Structure formats: C-alpha cells, structure tokens
Coordinates of C-alpha atoms in Angstrom, one line a residue:
M35 CA 10.8 -2.3 0.9
H36 CA 14.3 -3.5 0.3
S37 CA 15.6 -5.2 3.4
L38 CA 13.8 -8.3 3.7
G39 CA 14.1 -9.6 0.0
T40 CA 18.0 -8.5 -0.1
R41 CA 18.5 -10.2 3.4
F42 CA 16.5 -13.3 3.0
D43 CA 15.9 -13.5 -1.2
S44 CA 19.9 -13.0 -1.9
G45 CA 19.0 -15.9 -4.6
F46 CA 16.6 -13.7 -6.4
R47 CA 17.0 -12.4 -10.4
P48 CA 14.5 -9.8 -11.0
N49 CA 13.5 -9.9 -14.6
L50 CA 14.7 -6.9 -15.4
R51 CA 11.6 -6.7 -18.3
H52 CA 8.9 -7.8 -16.3
F53 CA 9.5 -5.3 -13.7
E54 CA 9.0 -2.7 -16.2
Q55 CA 6.3 -4.0 -17.6
R56 CA 4.8 -5.2 -14.6
V57 CA 5.6 -1.5 -13.0
K58 CA 4.0 0.0 -15.6
F59 CA 0.3 -1.3 -15.1
Q60 CA 0.6 -1.0 -11.2
L61 CA 1.4 2.9 -11.9
Q62 CA -1.9 3.3 -14.5
G63 CA -4.1 0.8 -11.9
L64 CA -4.3 -1.7 -15.8
P65 CA -4.4 -5.3 -15.0
D66 CA -1.6 -7.6 -16.2
S67 CA -3.3 -8.4 -19.3
A68 CA -3.6 -4.9 -20.0
D69 CA -1.8 -3.7 -23.6
A70 CA 1.9 -3.9 -22.9
T71 CA 2.6 -1.8 -25.2
A72 CA 0.5 1.2 -24.2
P73 CA 2.6 4.5 -23.8
C74 CA 3.6 4.7 -19.9
H75 CA 2.5 8.4 -19.5
T76 CA 1.4 7.9 -15.2
V77 CA 4.5 7.4 -13.6
K78 CA 4.4 10.8 -12.6
R79 CA 0.7 10.5 -11.8
A80 CA -0.8 9.4 -8.3
L81 CA 2.2 6.8 -7.6
G82 CA 1.0 3.2 -7.2
T83 CA -2.6 4.5 -6.5
L84 CA -4.9 1.9 -4.3
P85 CA -8.3 3.0 -3.9
V86 CA -8.7 3.2 0.5
K87 CA -11.7 3.0 1.5
P88 CA -12.8 4.5 5.2
R89 CA -13.4 2.2 7.7
P90 CA -13.4 2.4 11.3
L91 CA -10.4 3.0 13.9
H92 CA -9.0 -0.7 15.1
P93 CA -9.1 -0.7 19.1
I94 CA -5.7 -1.7 18.9
A95 CA -5.0 1.6 16.6
R96 CA -6.5 3.5 19.7
L97 CA -4.5 6.6 21.0
P98 CA -5.0 6.6 25.3
E99 CA -7.1 9.9 24.8
E100 CA -9.4 8.6 22.1
W101 CA -9.9 5.6 24.2
Q102 CA -10.7 7.6 27.5
S103 CA -13.7 9.9 24.5
V104 CA -14.7 6.1 23.8
L105 CA -15.2 4.6 27.2
T106 CA -16.0 7.9 29.2
A107 CA -19.2 7.8 26.3
Q108 CA -20.1 4.5 28.1
G109 CA -20.2 5.3 31.6
E110 CA -16.4 4.4 32.4
R111 CA -13.8 6.3 34.4
A112 CA -11.5 8.0 32.8
F113 CA -8.6 6.4 34.1
V114 CA -9.6 3.0 32.8
A115 CA -8.3 3.9 29.5
R116 CA -4.9 4.0 30.0
Q117 CA -5.5 0.7 32.0
V118 CA -6.8 -1.0 28.6
F119 CA -4.1 1.0 26.1
S120 CA -1.1 -0.4 28.9
W121 CA -2.8 -3.7 28.7
I122 CA -2.4 -3.8 24.8
H123 CA 0.7 -1.6 24.0
K124 CA 3.1 -2.1 27.1
R125 CA 1.9 -5.6 28.3
G126 CA 1.1 -6.6 25.1
I127 CA -2.0 -8.7 25.7
F128 CA -4.9 -8.6 23.0
D129 CA -7.5 -10.5 24.5
P130 CA -9.8 -8.6 26.4
S131 CA -10.5 -11.8 29.0
A132 CA -7.1 -11.9 30.4
M133 CA -7.4 -8.1 30.8
T134 CA -8.1 -8.7 34.7
N135 CA -8.0 -5.5 36.2
L136 CA -11.4 -4.8 34.0
S137 CA -14.9 -5.1 34.8
T138 CA -16.1 -8.6 33.4
V139 CA -18.6 -6.4 31.5
L140 CA -16.4 -3.9 30.0
R141 CA -14.3 -7.1 28.8
D142 CA -17.4 -8.4 27.3
K143 CA -18.0 -5.0 25.7
L144 CA -13.9 -4.3 24.2
A145 CA -14.4 -8.5 22.9
K146 CA -17.9 -7.7 21.1
E147 CA -16.1 -4.3 19.5
G148 CA -13.8 -7.0 18.0
L149 CA -10.4 -5.7 20.5
G150 CA -8.8 -9.2 19.6
P151 CA -5.5 -10.3 17.8
V152 CA -4.8 -8.7 14.4
A153 CA -1.7 -11.6 13.7
E154 CA -0.3 -15.0 14.0
V155 CA 2.8 -16.5 13.9
A156 CA 2.9 -18.6 10.9
H157 CA 6.7 -19.6 10.6
V158 CA 9.9 -18.6 12.4
H159 CA 12.4 -18.9 10.5
R160 CA 16.4 -18.7 12.2
S161 CA 19.3 -17.8 10.8
A162 CA 22.9 -19.0 12.6
D163 CA 23.8 -15.4 13.2
G164 CA 20.6 -15.6 15.2
T165 CA 18.4 -13.5 12.9
R166 CA 14.9 -14.2 13.0
K167 CA 12.4 -14.1 9.8
I168 CA 9.0 -14.3 11.5
V169 CA 6.2 -14.8 8.9
L170 CA 3.0 -13.1 10.2
R171 CA -0.4 -14.3 9.0
L172 CA -3.1 -11.4 8.8
S173 CA -6.4 -12.0 9.4
D174 CA -8.0 -11.9 6.1
G175 CA -5.2 -14.0 5.1
A176 CA -2.5 -12.3 4.0
T177 CA 1.1 -12.7 4.9
I178 CA 3.6 -9.9 5.7
E179 CA 7.0 -10.8 7.2
T180 CA 9.2 -8.9 10.2
V181 CA 12.5 -9.4 11.1
L182 CA 14.4 -9.2 14.1
L183 CA 18.1 -8.5 14.1
P184 CA 20.3 -8.7 16.9
G185 CA 23.7 -7.3 17.7
V186 CA 25.8 -7.6 21.0
S187 CA 27.1 -4.6 22.4
G188 CA 29.4 -3.8 25.7
P189 CA 32.9 -2.9 26.3
N190 CA 34.1 -6.4 25.7
A191 CA 31.7 -7.1 23.2
Q192 CA 32.0 -5.2 19.4
L193 CA 28.9 -3.7 18.1
E194 CA 27.6 -6.7 15.6
V195 CA 25.0 -4.2 13.1
D196 CA 23.8 -4.7 9.5
A197 CA 22.3 -1.8 7.5
D198 CA 19.4 -1.4 9.2
A199 CA 20.7 -1.6 12.9
A200 CA 22.8 0.6 11.6
A201 CA 20.1 2.9 10.4
A202 CA 18.9 3.1 14.1
D203 CA 22.3 3.6 16.0
D204 CA 21.5 6.7 18.6
D205 CA 24.4 9.0 17.5
G206 CA 25.8 8.6 21.8
E207 CA 22.4 8.4 23.4
D208 CA 22.8 8.3 27.0
E209 CA 22.8 4.6 28.2
E210 CA 23.5 4.6 31.2
S211 CA 20.1 3.4 32.8
E212 CA 20.8 -0.2 30.7
G213 CA 22.9 -1.7 33.8
P214 CA 26.5 -2.7 34.3
T215 CA 28.8 -1.7 31.5
N216 CA 30.8 -4.6 32.1
A217 CA 27.8 -7.7 30.9
P218 CA 27.5 -7.6 27.1
R219 CA 23.9 -7.6 26.5
I220 CA 22.0 -7.9 23.1
R221 CA 20.0 -5.3 21.9
V222 CA 17.6 -6.1 18.7
T223 CA 16.5 -4.0 15.6
Q224 CA 13.5 -4.8 14.0
C225 CA 12.6 -4.5 10.6
I226 CA 8.6 -4.3 10.5
S227 CA 6.6 -3.8 7.2
T228 CA 3.5 -1.3 6.4
Q229 CA 1.9 -2.8 3.4
V230 CA 0.9 -6.6 1.9
G231 CA 3.2 -6.4 -1.2
C232 CA 4.9 -2.9 -2.6
A233 CA 3.9 -0.8 -5.4
M234 CA 7.0 1.0 -6.0
G235 CA 8.6 -1.9 -8.4
C236 CA 12.3 -1.2 -7.6
V237 CA 13.6 -4.3 -10.0
F238 CA 16.5 -5.4 -7.1
C239 CA 13.7 -6.2 -4.6
A240 CA 11.7 -9.5 -4.2
S241 CA 8.7 -7.5 -1.6
G242 CA 7.1 -5.6 -4.9
V243 CA 7.4 -8.9 -7.3
A244 CA 3.1 -9.4 -6.9
G245 CA 2.9 -5.8 -6.9
L246 CA 0.9 -3.6 -4.0
Q247 CA -1.8 -5.8 -2.2
R248 CA -3.4 -3.9 0.0
H249 CA -2.1 -0.9 2.9
L250 CA -1.2 -2.5 6.4
G251 CA -3.8 -0.7 9.3
P252 CA -1.7 1.1 12.2
E253 CA -3.1 -2.0 14.3
E254 CA -1.4 -4.4 11.9
I255 CA 2.1 -2.7 12.2
V256 CA 1.6 -1.8 15.6
A257 CA 0.8 -5.9 15.9
Q258 CA 3.8 -6.3 14.4
V259 CA 6.3 -5.2 17.0
L260 CA 4.4 -6.5 20.2
I261 CA 4.7 -9.7 18.6
G262 CA 8.6 -9.6 18.2
R263 CA 9.6 -8.0 21.3
A264 CA 7.8 -11.2 22.9
L265 CA 10.1 -13.1 20.8
C266 CA 13.1 -12.3 21.8
D267 CA 15.3 -14.8 23.4
E268 CA 16.2 -14.2 26.7
G269 CA 19.0 -11.5 27.2
E270 CA 18.0 -9.9 24.5
Q271 CA 16.2 -6.2 24.2
L272 CA 13.9 -4.9 21.4
R273 CA 15.6 -1.6 21.3
N274 CA 15.4 0.1 17.8
V275 CA 12.0 -0.4 14.9
V276 CA 13.2 0.1 11.3
F277 CA 10.0 0.3 8.9
M278 CA 12.5 -1.0 5.8
G279 CA 10.6 -4.3 5.4
M280 CA 7.8 -4.8 2.8
G281 CA 5.7 -1.8 1.6
E282 CA 6.7 1.8 1.2
P283 CA 6.1 3.7 4.5
L284 CA 4.9 7.0 2.9
H285 CA 2.9 5.2 0.1
N286 CA 0.8 4.4 3.6
Y287 CA 1.3 7.5 5.4
E288 CA -1.8 7.5 7.9
S289 CA -1.1 4.4 9.1
T290 CA 3.2 5.1 9.4
A291 CA 2.5 7.9 11.0
R292 CA -0.1 6.6 13.5
A293 CA 2.1 3.5 14.1
L294 CA 4.8 6.3 15.3
R295 CA 2.6 7.4 17.6
L296 CA 2.0 4.5 19.2
L297 CA 5.6 2.9 19.2
T298 CA 6.5 6.1 20.9
H299 CA 4.0 7.0 23.7
V300 CA 5.4 7.1 26.8
E301 CA 2.3 4.9 28.5
G302 CA 2.7 1.9 26.0
I303 CA 5.9 0.5 24.1
G304 CA 7.5 4.1 24.9
L305 CA 10.2 3.7 21.9
S306 CA 11.9 6.6 21.7
T307 CA 12.0 8.7 18.5
R308 CA 15.6 8.2 18.4
R309 CA 15.4 4.8 18.1
V310 CA 12.5 5.0 15.4
T311 CA 13.4 4.7 11.5
V312 CA 11.5 5.3 8.4
S313 CA 12.9 4.1 5.2
T314 CA 11.6 5.4 1.8
S315 CA 12.4 5.3 -2.1
G316 CA 12.2 8.9 -2.3
L317 CA 8.6 10.1 -2.1
V318 CA 8.7 14.0 -1.3
P319 CA 6.0 15.4 -0.1
E320 CA 5.4 12.8 2.6
I321 CA 9.2 13.4 3.5
E322 CA 8.2 16.9 3.9
R323 CA 4.7 15.9 5.8
L324 CA 6.8 13.3 8.4
G325 CA 9.4 16.2 9.1
K326 CA 6.5 18.4 9.8
D327 CA 4.1 15.8 11.9
F328 CA 7.0 14.7 14.1
Q329 CA 9.9 18.4 14.1
G330 CA 12.0 16.0 12.5
Q331 CA 12.6 13.7 15.7
V332 CA 11.9 10.4 13.2
A333 CA 14.9 9.6 11.8
L334 CA 14.8 9.1 8.4
A335 CA 16.7 6.9 5.8
I336 CA 16.7 7.3 2.0
S337 CA 17.1 4.1 -0.2
L338 CA 18.5 5.6 -2.8
H339 CA 21.2 3.2 -4.8
A340 CA 22.2 5.2 -7.6
T341 CA 23.7 8.8 -7.8
S342 CA 22.4 9.7 -11.5
D343 CA 18.7 10.2 -12.5
E344 CA 19.3 8.1 -15.0
S345 CA 20.7 4.9 -13.1
R346 CA 18.1 5.4 -10.3
S347 CA 15.3 5.8 -12.6
A348 CA 16.1 2.4 -14.5
L349 CA 16.4 1.1 -11.1
M350 CA 13.5 3.0 -9.1
P351 CA 11.1 4.1 -11.0
I352 CA 9.9 6.5 -8.3
N353 CA 12.8 8.8 -9.4
R354 CA 10.9 9.8 -12.6
K355 CA 8.1 11.3 -10.3
Y356 CA 10.3 12.7 -7.7
P357 CA 14.2 13.2 -9.7
L358 CA 17.0 13.6 -7.7
A359 CA 17.3 17.5 -7.6
E360 CA 13.9 17.6 -5.9
L361 CA 14.9 14.6 -3.6
L362 CA 18.2 16.2 -1.9
G363 CA 16.0 19.5 -1.6
A364 CA 13.2 17.4 0.8
L365 CA 16.6 16.2 2.9
R366 CA 18.5 19.0 3.1
S367 CA 15.2 20.7 4.2
Y368 CA 14.5 18.3 6.8
P369 CA 14.4 19.9 10.3
L370 CA 17.4 17.7 12.2
P371 CA 17.5 17.7 16.0
P372 CA 21.1 18.5 16.4
R373 CA 23.8 15.8 16.2
R374 CA 21.8 14.0 14.2
R375 CA 22.0 12.5 10.4
I376 CA 20.1 11.2 7.3
T377 CA 20.8 7.5 6.6
I378 CA 21.9 6.8 2.8
E379 CA 21.2 3.5 1.8
Y380 CA 23.0 1.9 -1.2
T381 CA 22.8 -1.4 -2.5
L382 CA 25.6 -3.3 -4.8
V383 CA 23.2 -4.1 -8.0
S384 CA 25.6 -6.7 -10.6
G385 CA 26.0 -5.2 -13.8
K386 CA 23.1 -1.6 -12.6
T387 CA 25.7 0.1 -9.3
T388 CA 29.2 0.2 -8.9
L389 CA 29.8 1.6 -4.7
L390 CA 33.6 2.6 -6.2
K391 CA 32.9 4.2 -8.6
K392 CA 30.2 6.0 -7.8
R393 CA 31.3 7.0 -3.9
C394 CA 33.1 10.3 -4.4
V395 CA 29.5 12.0 -6.0
F396 CA 28.6 12.0 -2.4
P397 CA 30.0 14.4 -0.8
N398 CA 29.3 16.9 -3.8
S399 CA 25.5 15.5 -4.1
F400 CA 25.3 15.6 0.2
V401 CA 27.8 18.5 1.4
D402 CA 25.0 20.4 3.2
C403 CA 22.9 17.5 4.5
P404 CA 23.8 15.8 7.3
S405 CA 24.6 11.6 6.2
R406 CA 25.9 8.8 6.1
S407 CA 26.3 5.6 3.8
T408 CA 24.9 2.3 4.7

C-alpha cells in the first residue's frame, strides 16, 4: 500500500494529474487508452474490481484439518497431515523430497499435486541500518517486495523502530520467554505484500503506479514470511509481521484472512495475533468483517494521511467511497481487546499535508477511538 514505496522510493515524485487519470481508469475497469474526459462516476462502485477466477487451494495454503481431509481420503493416517503442515509452516520446507519422515509414495503424490516453492529470491537489497528489501519472483514471473526491519531492544539498548515496526508493538506483552534480559537481541518486523500492484491509487505511493495486476494467493503471502524468516541474520528473531507492503490487504480479503490463520496457527509459524498488523486505506465493510472474523485480535492500522474529506480524497481516492465519518464509525466499532489500540498512519506530502497544523484535529476526531499515530 505505502510502506515499500515511501521507504525505498524516496526519490519518487508522483504526477498528480497522471494519478487522477489512471485511478479513474482503474476504478472504472477501462483501458489506459480510454477517453480521459469520460465522467468518473464509478469511484462509488466496487473499488478496483478485478475478476477472480476460482482456483484450487494451493497445498501450502491448507490448514491442518484440510490436510487431514485430503490425506485420509488417500488412505493416510490422520497424524501425517500435521507432519506435512509442520514441514511447510514450521520448518519452511516446500520440497516434498526433503520431508524425510514421510513415505516415498506420499512424497511423490505431494510433488505431483503441486507442492513446491511458489516464490524465489531475485534480489536482496541491504541498507546501512540492516533493513533488507527482498524482491521475490513468483511462479508466473511477477515480482513483489517484502522488507525485513530489524530493531535492537533490551535494558542496555534503546528500541529502534519505524512506523511499520511501531504498528506491531505488543503493548507490554510478557517477554520472559525470550531469554536473559541483560543481553540485547535483534527483533525483526517483516512487511509483506498482498497484491501485485495496487488499485487504490494513493498519490504518495509507488506501488500503485502500474495499477493492480493481480491478487496474491494465501500461499504467496505466507511464503514471504517463511522466506523472510530463513533470511534473518544470526541473532535475529522474526517477531512481528505487518501487512503494509504492495497492495491493499482488505481488497484481497479472502487470501489475507487465510494467510492470517496460517501465520498464527500454533502448529506452524505460530505468530501471536498481537504481533500481526493489517494496514488498510479504509475499506469500511472489510474492516468490519475483519473485526468480526478475528474478534478484533488482529491489530489494525489505518492509512489516514489527511484529516478532512477534501484533503484525503485528493490523496486517496478510496475516501470518495468511504469518507472519514464512515471510516471513523468502523474504527469505533472495531472490537479491540483491552489495552489494544488502532494505529493511525500519517505521511507528510510536500504541499499536500502538514502534520503540525493537523495534529490538533486528532484528539477531537479520535476522542472515543483508542489509537496512536505513526
């Protein structure tokens, strides 16, 4: 949505007129060569609609009970399903031939069914502070980006975080299980993508320049975390995951929701829901659905970036469909557990937003909405 573009494309300067025209075409489903003067009534329609052809669930995207259903139908014993799930999601192994406690016959069946890597590392760009942008090439040749954000914490080291890592803050979660408290350790937050491109057309974001190409499958979302975990340096621990990369997570709701269930499953990666944050530009119905489906346990971040409908609509076309009043209503009704907060993200855009003048608006707008800004 915004993080990869703002972090790694600091030289990017969007052409606002180009964005307004391209977003109009994206929302209307028109080709880029269509009449630029055509009326843009469809901001209120299904935003960024993309035909989705139903496809079989990829093996990596199966939950343990789904593996059990598939494998017992093939004559395997129930416990084998959890062995397969553990190989994939706990050990990060995609190649059936490496799953040594499975029978050779089953390994061959899994390979024929299509179990295998869904992404490969094309490039790793490392910055001076240890941040790594990982470019992944998917099976169809499309590329996406995921980012590892390290931060050192401990009694002798001040925690270093940025907006993405702050969104995954655990609000005081007990950390006794992490080992000796006198040794600083490197905790890593990973920023992951949910789409190839993006339909939202936010003017400050590089991810949506080419529009939405396609949704990612849940297996491609989860694979980013499994690959990112394997690429952590010695002494680093992947602690938090934020859905803040390429794409709008809630526009690809089904894949995002299944990825959340896979990432937090106790028999797999086992991330706490407290350590997973979904960032959205403001799709109100999907915010409500996320709260209902996960009982508010998944942390929520809102890309706000402006405090008036006029300003926000100029920056983020989604605001024309779901203006601030509707968005704030959805945030107030989000079923937050005690002591949890919604993260409000605000980007300074030269000539468009001014945080110092707008900061006073936050207390009035969010007076009954537990939130923090980044």
